[in-house]
GROMACS .gro file of C-alpha atoms in nm:
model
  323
    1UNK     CA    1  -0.102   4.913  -3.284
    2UNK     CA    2  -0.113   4.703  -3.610
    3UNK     CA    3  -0.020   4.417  -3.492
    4UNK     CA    4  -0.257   4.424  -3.161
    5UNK     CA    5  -0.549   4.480  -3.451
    6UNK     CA    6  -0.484   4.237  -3.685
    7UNK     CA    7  -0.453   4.013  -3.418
    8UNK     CA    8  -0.802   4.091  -3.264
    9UNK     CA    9  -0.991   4.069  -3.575
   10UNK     CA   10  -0.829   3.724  -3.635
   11UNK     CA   11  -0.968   3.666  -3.326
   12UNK     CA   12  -1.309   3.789  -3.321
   13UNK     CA   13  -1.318   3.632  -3.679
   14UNK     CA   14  -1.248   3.285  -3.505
   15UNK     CA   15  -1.507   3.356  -3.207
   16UNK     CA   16  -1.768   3.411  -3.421
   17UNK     CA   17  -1.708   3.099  -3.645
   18UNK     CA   18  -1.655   2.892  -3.389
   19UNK     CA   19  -1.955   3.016  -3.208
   20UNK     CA   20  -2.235   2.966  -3.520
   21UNK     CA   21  -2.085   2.601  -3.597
   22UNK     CA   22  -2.145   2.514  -3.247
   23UNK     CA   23  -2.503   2.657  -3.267
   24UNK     CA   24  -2.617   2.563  -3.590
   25UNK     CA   25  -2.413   2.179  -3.607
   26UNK     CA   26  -2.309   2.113  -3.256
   27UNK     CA   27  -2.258   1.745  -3.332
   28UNK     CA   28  -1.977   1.853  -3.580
   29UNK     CA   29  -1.830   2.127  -3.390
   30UNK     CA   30  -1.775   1.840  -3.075
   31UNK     CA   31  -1.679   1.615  -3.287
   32UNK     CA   32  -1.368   1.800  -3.483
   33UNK     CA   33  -1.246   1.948  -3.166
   34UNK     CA   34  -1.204   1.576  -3.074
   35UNK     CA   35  -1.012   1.514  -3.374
   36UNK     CA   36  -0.803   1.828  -3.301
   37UNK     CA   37  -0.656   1.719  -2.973
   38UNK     CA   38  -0.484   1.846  -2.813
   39UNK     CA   39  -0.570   2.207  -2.780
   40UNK     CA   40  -0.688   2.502  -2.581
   41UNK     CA   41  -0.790   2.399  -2.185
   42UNK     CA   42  -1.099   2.186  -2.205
   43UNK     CA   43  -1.056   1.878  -2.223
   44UNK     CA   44  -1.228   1.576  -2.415
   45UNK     CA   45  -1.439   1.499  -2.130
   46UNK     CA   46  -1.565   1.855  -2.081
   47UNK     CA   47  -1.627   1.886  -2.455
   48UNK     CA   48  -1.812   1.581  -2.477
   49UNK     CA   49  -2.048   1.659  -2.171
   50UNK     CA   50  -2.088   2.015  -2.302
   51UNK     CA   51  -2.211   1.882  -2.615
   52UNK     CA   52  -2.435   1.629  -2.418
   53UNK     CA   53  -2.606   1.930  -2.212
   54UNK     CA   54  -2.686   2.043  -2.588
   55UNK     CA   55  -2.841   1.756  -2.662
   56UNK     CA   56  -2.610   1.579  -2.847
   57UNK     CA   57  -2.600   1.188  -2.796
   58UNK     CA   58  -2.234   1.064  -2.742
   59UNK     CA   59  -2.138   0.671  -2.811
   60UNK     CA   60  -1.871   0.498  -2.717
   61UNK     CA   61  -1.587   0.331  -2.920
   62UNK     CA   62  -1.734   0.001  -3.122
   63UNK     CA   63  -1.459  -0.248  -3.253
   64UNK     CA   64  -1.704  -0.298  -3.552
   65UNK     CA   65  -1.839   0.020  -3.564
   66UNK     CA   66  -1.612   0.313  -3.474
   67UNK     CA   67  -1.371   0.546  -3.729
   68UNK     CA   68  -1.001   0.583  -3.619
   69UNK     CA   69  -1.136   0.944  -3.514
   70UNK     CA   70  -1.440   1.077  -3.408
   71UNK     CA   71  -1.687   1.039  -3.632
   72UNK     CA   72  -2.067   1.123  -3.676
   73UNK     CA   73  -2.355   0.867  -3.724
   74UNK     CA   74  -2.776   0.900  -3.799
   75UNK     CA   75  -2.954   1.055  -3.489
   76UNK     CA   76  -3.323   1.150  -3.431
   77UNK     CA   77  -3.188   1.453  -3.128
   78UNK     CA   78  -3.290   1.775  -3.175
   79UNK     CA   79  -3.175   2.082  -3.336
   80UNK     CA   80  -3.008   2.361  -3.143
   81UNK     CA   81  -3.152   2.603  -3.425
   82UNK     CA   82  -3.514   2.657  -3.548
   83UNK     CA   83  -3.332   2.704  -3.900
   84UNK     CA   84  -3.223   2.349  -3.927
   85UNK     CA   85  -3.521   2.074  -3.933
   86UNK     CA   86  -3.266   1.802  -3.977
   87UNK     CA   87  -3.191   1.639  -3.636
   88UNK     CA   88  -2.894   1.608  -3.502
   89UNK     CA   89  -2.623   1.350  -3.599
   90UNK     CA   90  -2.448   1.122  -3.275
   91UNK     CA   91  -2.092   1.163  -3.187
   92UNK     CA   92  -1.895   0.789  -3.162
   93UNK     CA   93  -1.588   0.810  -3.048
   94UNK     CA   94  -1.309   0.689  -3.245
   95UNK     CA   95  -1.081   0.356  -3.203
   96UNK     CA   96  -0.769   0.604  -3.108
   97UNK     CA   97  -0.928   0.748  -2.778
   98UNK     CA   98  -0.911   0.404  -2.620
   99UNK     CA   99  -0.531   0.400  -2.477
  100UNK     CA  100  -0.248   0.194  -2.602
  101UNK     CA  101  -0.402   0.183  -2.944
  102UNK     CA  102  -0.314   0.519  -3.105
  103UNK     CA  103  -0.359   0.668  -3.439
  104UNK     CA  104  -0.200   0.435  -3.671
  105UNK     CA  105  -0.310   0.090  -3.488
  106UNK     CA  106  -0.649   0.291  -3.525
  107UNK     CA  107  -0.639   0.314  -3.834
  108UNK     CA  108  -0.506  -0.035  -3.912
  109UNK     CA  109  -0.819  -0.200  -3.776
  110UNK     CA  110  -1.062   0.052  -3.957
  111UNK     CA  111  -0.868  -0.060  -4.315
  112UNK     CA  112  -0.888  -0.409  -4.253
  113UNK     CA  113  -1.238  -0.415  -4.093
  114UNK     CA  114  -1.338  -0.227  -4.431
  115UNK     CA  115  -1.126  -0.433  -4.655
  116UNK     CA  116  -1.238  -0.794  -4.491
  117UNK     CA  117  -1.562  -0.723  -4.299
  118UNK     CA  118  -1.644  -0.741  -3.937
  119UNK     CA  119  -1.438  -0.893  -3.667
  120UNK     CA  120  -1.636  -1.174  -3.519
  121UNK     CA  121  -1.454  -1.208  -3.182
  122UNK     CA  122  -1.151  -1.062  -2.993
  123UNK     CA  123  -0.921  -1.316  -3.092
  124UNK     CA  124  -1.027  -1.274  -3.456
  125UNK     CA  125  -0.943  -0.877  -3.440
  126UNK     CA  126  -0.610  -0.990  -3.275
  127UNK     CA  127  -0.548  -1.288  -3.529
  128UNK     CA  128  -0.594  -1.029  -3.851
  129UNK     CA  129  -0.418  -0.693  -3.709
  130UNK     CA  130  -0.201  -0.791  -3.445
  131UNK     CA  131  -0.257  -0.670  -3.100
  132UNK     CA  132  -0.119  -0.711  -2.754
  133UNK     CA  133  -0.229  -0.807  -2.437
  134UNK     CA  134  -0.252  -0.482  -2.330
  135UNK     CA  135  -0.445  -0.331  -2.610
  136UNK     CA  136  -0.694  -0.621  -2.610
  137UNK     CA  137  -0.756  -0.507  -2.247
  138UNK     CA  138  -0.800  -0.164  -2.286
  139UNK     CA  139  -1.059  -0.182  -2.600
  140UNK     CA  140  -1.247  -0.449  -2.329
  141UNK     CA  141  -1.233  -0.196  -2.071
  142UNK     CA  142  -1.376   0.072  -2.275
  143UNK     CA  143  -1.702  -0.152  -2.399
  144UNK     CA  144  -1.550  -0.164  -2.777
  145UNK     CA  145  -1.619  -0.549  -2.824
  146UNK     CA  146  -1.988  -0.516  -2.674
  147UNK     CA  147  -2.060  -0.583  -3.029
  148UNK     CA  148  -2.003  -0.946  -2.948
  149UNK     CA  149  -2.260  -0.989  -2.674
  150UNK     CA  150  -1.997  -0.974  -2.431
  151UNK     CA  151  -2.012  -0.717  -2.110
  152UNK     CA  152  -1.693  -0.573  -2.017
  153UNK     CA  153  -1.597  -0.794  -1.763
  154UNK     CA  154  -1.658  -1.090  -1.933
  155UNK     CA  155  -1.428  -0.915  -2.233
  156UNK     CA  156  -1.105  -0.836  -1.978
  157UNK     CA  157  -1.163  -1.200  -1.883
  158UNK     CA  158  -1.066  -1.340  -2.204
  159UNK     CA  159  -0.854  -1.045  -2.345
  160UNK     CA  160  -0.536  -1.221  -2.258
  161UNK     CA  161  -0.636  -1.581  -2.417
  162UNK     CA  162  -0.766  -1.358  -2.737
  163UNK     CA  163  -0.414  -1.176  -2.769
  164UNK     CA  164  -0.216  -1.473  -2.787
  165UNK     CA  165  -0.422  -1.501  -3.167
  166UNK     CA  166  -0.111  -1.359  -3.412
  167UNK     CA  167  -0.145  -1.316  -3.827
  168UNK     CA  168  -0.066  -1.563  -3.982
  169UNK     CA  169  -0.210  -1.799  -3.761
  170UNK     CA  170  -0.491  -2.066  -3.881
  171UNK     CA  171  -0.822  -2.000  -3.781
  172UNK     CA  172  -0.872  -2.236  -3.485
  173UNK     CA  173  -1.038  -2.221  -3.176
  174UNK     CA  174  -0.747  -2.300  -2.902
  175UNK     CA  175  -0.887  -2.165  -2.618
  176UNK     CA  176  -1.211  -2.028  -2.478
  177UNK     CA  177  -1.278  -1.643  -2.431
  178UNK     CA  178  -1.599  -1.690  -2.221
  179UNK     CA  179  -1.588  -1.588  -1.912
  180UNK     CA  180  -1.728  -1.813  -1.585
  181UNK     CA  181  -2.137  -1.801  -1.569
  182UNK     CA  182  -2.140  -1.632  -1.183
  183UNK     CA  183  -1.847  -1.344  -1.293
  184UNK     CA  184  -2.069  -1.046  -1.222
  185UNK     CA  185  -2.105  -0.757  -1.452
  186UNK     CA  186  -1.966  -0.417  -1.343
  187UNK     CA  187  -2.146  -0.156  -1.163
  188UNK     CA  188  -2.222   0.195  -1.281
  189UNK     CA  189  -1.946   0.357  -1.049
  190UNK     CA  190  -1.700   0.071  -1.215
  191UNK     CA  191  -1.807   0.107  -1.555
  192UNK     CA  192  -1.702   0.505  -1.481
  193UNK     CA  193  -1.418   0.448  -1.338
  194UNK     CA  194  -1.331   0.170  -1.654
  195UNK     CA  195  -1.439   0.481  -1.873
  196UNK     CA  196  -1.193   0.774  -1.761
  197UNK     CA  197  -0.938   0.442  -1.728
  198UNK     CA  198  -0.945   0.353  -2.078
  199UNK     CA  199  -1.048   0.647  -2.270
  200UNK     CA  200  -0.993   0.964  -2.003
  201UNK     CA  201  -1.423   1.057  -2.080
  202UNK     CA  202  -1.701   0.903  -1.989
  203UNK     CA  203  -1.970   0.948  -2.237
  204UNK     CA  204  -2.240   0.769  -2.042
  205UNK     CA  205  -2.284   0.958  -1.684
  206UNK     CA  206  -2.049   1.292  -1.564
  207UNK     CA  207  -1.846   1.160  -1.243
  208UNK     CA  208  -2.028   1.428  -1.001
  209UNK     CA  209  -2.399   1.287  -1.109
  210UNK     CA  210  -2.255   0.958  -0.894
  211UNK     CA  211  -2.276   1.109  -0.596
  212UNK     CA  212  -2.527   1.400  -0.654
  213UNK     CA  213  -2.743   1.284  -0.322
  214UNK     CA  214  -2.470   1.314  -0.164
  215UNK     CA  215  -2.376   1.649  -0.294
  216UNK     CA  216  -2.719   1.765  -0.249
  217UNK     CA  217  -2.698   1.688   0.147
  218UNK     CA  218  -2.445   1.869   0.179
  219UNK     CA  219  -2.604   2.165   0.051
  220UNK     CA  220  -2.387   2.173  -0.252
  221UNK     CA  221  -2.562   2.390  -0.563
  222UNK     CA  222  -2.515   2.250  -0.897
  223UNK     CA  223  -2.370   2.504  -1.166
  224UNK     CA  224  -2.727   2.509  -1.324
  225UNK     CA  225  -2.866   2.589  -0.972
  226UNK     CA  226  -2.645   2.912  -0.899
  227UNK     CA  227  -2.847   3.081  -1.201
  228UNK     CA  228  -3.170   3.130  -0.980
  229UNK     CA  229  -2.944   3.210  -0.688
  230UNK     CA  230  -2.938   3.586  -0.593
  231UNK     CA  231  -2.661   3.785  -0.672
  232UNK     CA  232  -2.432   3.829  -0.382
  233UNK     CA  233  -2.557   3.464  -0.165
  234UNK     CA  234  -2.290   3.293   0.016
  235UNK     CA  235  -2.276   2.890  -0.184
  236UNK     CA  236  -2.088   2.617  -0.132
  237UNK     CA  237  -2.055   2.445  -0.497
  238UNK     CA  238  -1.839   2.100  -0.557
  239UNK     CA  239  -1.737   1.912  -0.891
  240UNK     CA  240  -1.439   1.854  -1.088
  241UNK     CA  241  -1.139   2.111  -1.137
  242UNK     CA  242  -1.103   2.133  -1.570
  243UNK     CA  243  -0.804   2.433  -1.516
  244UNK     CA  244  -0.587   2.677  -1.304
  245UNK     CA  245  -0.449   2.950  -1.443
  246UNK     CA  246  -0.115   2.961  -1.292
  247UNK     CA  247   0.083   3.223  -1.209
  248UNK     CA  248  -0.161   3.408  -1.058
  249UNK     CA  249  -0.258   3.788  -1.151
  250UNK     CA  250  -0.057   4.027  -1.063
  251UNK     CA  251  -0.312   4.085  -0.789
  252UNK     CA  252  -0.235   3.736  -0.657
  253UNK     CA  253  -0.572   3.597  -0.796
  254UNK     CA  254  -0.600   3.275  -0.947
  255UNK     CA  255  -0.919   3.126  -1.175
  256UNK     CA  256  -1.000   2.750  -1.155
  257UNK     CA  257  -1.308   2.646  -1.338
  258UNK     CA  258  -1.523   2.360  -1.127
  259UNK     CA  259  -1.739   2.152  -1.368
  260UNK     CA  260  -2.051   1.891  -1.279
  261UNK     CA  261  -2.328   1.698  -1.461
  262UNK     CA  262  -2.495   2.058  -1.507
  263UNK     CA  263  -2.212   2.284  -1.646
  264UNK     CA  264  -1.930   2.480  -1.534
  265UNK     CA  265  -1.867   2.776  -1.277
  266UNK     CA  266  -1.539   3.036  -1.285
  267UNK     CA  267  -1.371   3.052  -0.968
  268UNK     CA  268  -1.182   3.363  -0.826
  269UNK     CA  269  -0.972   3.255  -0.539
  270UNK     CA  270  -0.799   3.559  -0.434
  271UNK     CA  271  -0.387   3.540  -0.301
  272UNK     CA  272  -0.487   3.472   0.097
  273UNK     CA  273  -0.732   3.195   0.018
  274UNK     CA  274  -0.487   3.081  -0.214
  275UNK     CA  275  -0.182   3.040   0.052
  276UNK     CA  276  -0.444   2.967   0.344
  277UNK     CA  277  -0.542   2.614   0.123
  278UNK     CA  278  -0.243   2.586  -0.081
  279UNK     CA  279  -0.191   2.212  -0.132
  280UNK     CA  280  -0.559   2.135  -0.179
  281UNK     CA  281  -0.567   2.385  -0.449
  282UNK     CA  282  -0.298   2.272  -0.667
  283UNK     CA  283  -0.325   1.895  -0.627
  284UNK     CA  284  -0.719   1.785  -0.559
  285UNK     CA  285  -0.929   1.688  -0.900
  286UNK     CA  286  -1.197   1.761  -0.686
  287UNK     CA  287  -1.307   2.068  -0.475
  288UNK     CA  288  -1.569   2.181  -0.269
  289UNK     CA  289  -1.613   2.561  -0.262
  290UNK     CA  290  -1.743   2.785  -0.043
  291UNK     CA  291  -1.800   3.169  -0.147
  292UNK     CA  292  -1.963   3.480  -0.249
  293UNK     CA  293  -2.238   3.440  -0.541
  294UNK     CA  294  -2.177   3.684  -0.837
  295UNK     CA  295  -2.399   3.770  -1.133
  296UNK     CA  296  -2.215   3.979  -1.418
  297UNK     CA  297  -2.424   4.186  -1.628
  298UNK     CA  298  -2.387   3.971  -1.863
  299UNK     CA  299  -2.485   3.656  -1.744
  300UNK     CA  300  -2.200   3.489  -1.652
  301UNK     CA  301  -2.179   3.306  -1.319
  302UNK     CA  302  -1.881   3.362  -1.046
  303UNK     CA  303  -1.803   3.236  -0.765
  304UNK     CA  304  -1.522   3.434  -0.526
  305UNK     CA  305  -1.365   3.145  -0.287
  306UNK     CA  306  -1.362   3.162   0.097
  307UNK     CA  307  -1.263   2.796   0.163
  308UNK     CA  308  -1.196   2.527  -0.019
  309UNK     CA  309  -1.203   2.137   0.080
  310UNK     CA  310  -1.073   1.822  -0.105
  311UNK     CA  311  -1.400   1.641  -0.296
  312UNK     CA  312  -1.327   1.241  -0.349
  313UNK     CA  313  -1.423   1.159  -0.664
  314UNK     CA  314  -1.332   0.833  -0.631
  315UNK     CA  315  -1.129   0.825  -0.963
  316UNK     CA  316  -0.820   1.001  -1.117
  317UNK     CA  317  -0.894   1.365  -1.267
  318UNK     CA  318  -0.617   1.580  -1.420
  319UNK     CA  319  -0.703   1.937  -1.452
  320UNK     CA  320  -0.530   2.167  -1.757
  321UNK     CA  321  -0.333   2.403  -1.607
  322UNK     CA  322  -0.291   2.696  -1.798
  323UNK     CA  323  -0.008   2.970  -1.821
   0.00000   0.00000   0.00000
């Protein structure tokens, strides 16, 4: 009995902590569960967007700008809490969320950006740390060298020239990073897709608000929209799968959690619906749902799973499974 209550008033202690940082500095709270990765079952990109449907602006990685980590600049949002008058700080993601680059390369180009100023161009940033062709491309892919007036297209074009720059090396121009005149710049659904490529979030737009007219043709209720939905309504709901908890219950349920632009929405897919779409709901990063509506007292949203269909996101989404 002593060790179940110690171990529940550690636990409420934690809850509650955890739950007046997030409500009084939300900014903060997103921010060092970045830094703290990886833990628990949401993922970066569900943290990020949860902060953003608090109203907290998230940037993306900046060669010139970004920490090694997450890190927290000036912002004019507002205040979850009437207590605080201060607004809001913005979340920028840090240099070691882009992949390929890592903690310690992170923090290499922080010290020497601090010791020697800003890099001036890609090649420069290779020429005084030392990167690869690789890691040139992935910081272009996730917009960090949009600091140089250079979209990321036009960046992966020259990110192979600009690695070929090594220390040591005299400060010459021996080839051109400037990409053609005509090379177009990427679309929205590209610049997404170069987003969860590169840094597995992206900060801009949630991959379901894409393709919410099509969604909404369909008939498919956003996680917001169940809310004013009567308790006990038959929905059909769609987004991306965060996590399965797997094995099931000793009932044979399973929970999956389905996330969109508008929040998230728990899942009970009982042991027949389970074996009747068995592949689809292990494997797909995407789901359509179809099921019974239910309000708890309170206020928590369920949804209890008749069907369920594959949802094409068109990108790669990789759930955390639980156990």
């Amino acid at each position: 009995f002593g060790f179940a209550e110690s171990h529940s008033i550690s636990f409420a202690l934690l809850v509650y902590a955890s739950s007046w940082l997030k409500r009084h500095y939300p900014a903060a709270f997103c921010a060092a569960l970045l830094n703290a990765q990886p833990m628990g079952f949401y993922s970066p990109q569900s943290l990020i967007h949860d902060a953003k449907r608090h109203g907290i602006e998230i940037r993306k990685p900046a060669i010139n700008v970004s920490n090694a980590k997450a890190s927290l600049e000036p912002g004019d949002g507002p205040s979850q809490c009437s207590c605080l008058h201060a607004p809001q700080p913005v979340v920028r993601l840090g240099l070691a969320s882009v992949r390929t680059i890592g903690d310690d390369l992170a923090e290499a180009i922080v010290t020497d950006r601090e010791a020697r100023g800003d890099y001036t161009s890609m090649a420069d940033l290779a020429r005084r740390v030392g990167l690869s062709a690789d890691q040139v491309e992935a910081l272009a892919t996730a917009g960090a060298f949009a600091c140089f007036g250079v979209d990321r297209r036009d960046a992966l074009w020259g990110a192979g020239a600009a690695a070929t720059a090594r220390p040591g090396q005299l400060d010459v121009v021996t080839f051109d990073e400037s990409a053609p005149p005509q090379l177009p710049a990427m679309t929205e659904p590209e610049q997404l897709i170069a987003d969860m490529w590169a840094t597995s979030m992206t900060p801009d737009v949630y991959p379901t608000a894409l393709i919410r007219p099509r969604l909404a043709a369909l008939g498919i209720v956003t996680a917001r929209g169940l809310h004013s939905i009567e308790d006990h309504t038959r929905v059909t709901i769609g987004g991306v799968v965060t996590h399965r908890q797997r094995p099931a219950t000793a009932r044979g349920v399973t929970f999956l959690n389905i996330e969109d632009e508008t929040g998230m929405v728990n899942v009970i897919v009982e042991e027949t619906v389970w074996q009747r779409h068995r592949r689809v709901a292990r494997e797909a990063g995407g789901l359509l749902i179809r099921g019974m509506l239910e309000h708890t007292k309170d206020g928590v949203v369920n949804v209890v799973a008749e069907r369920l269909e594959r949802l094409n996101l068109g990108l790669h989404t990789r759930s955390r499974d639980f156990r």
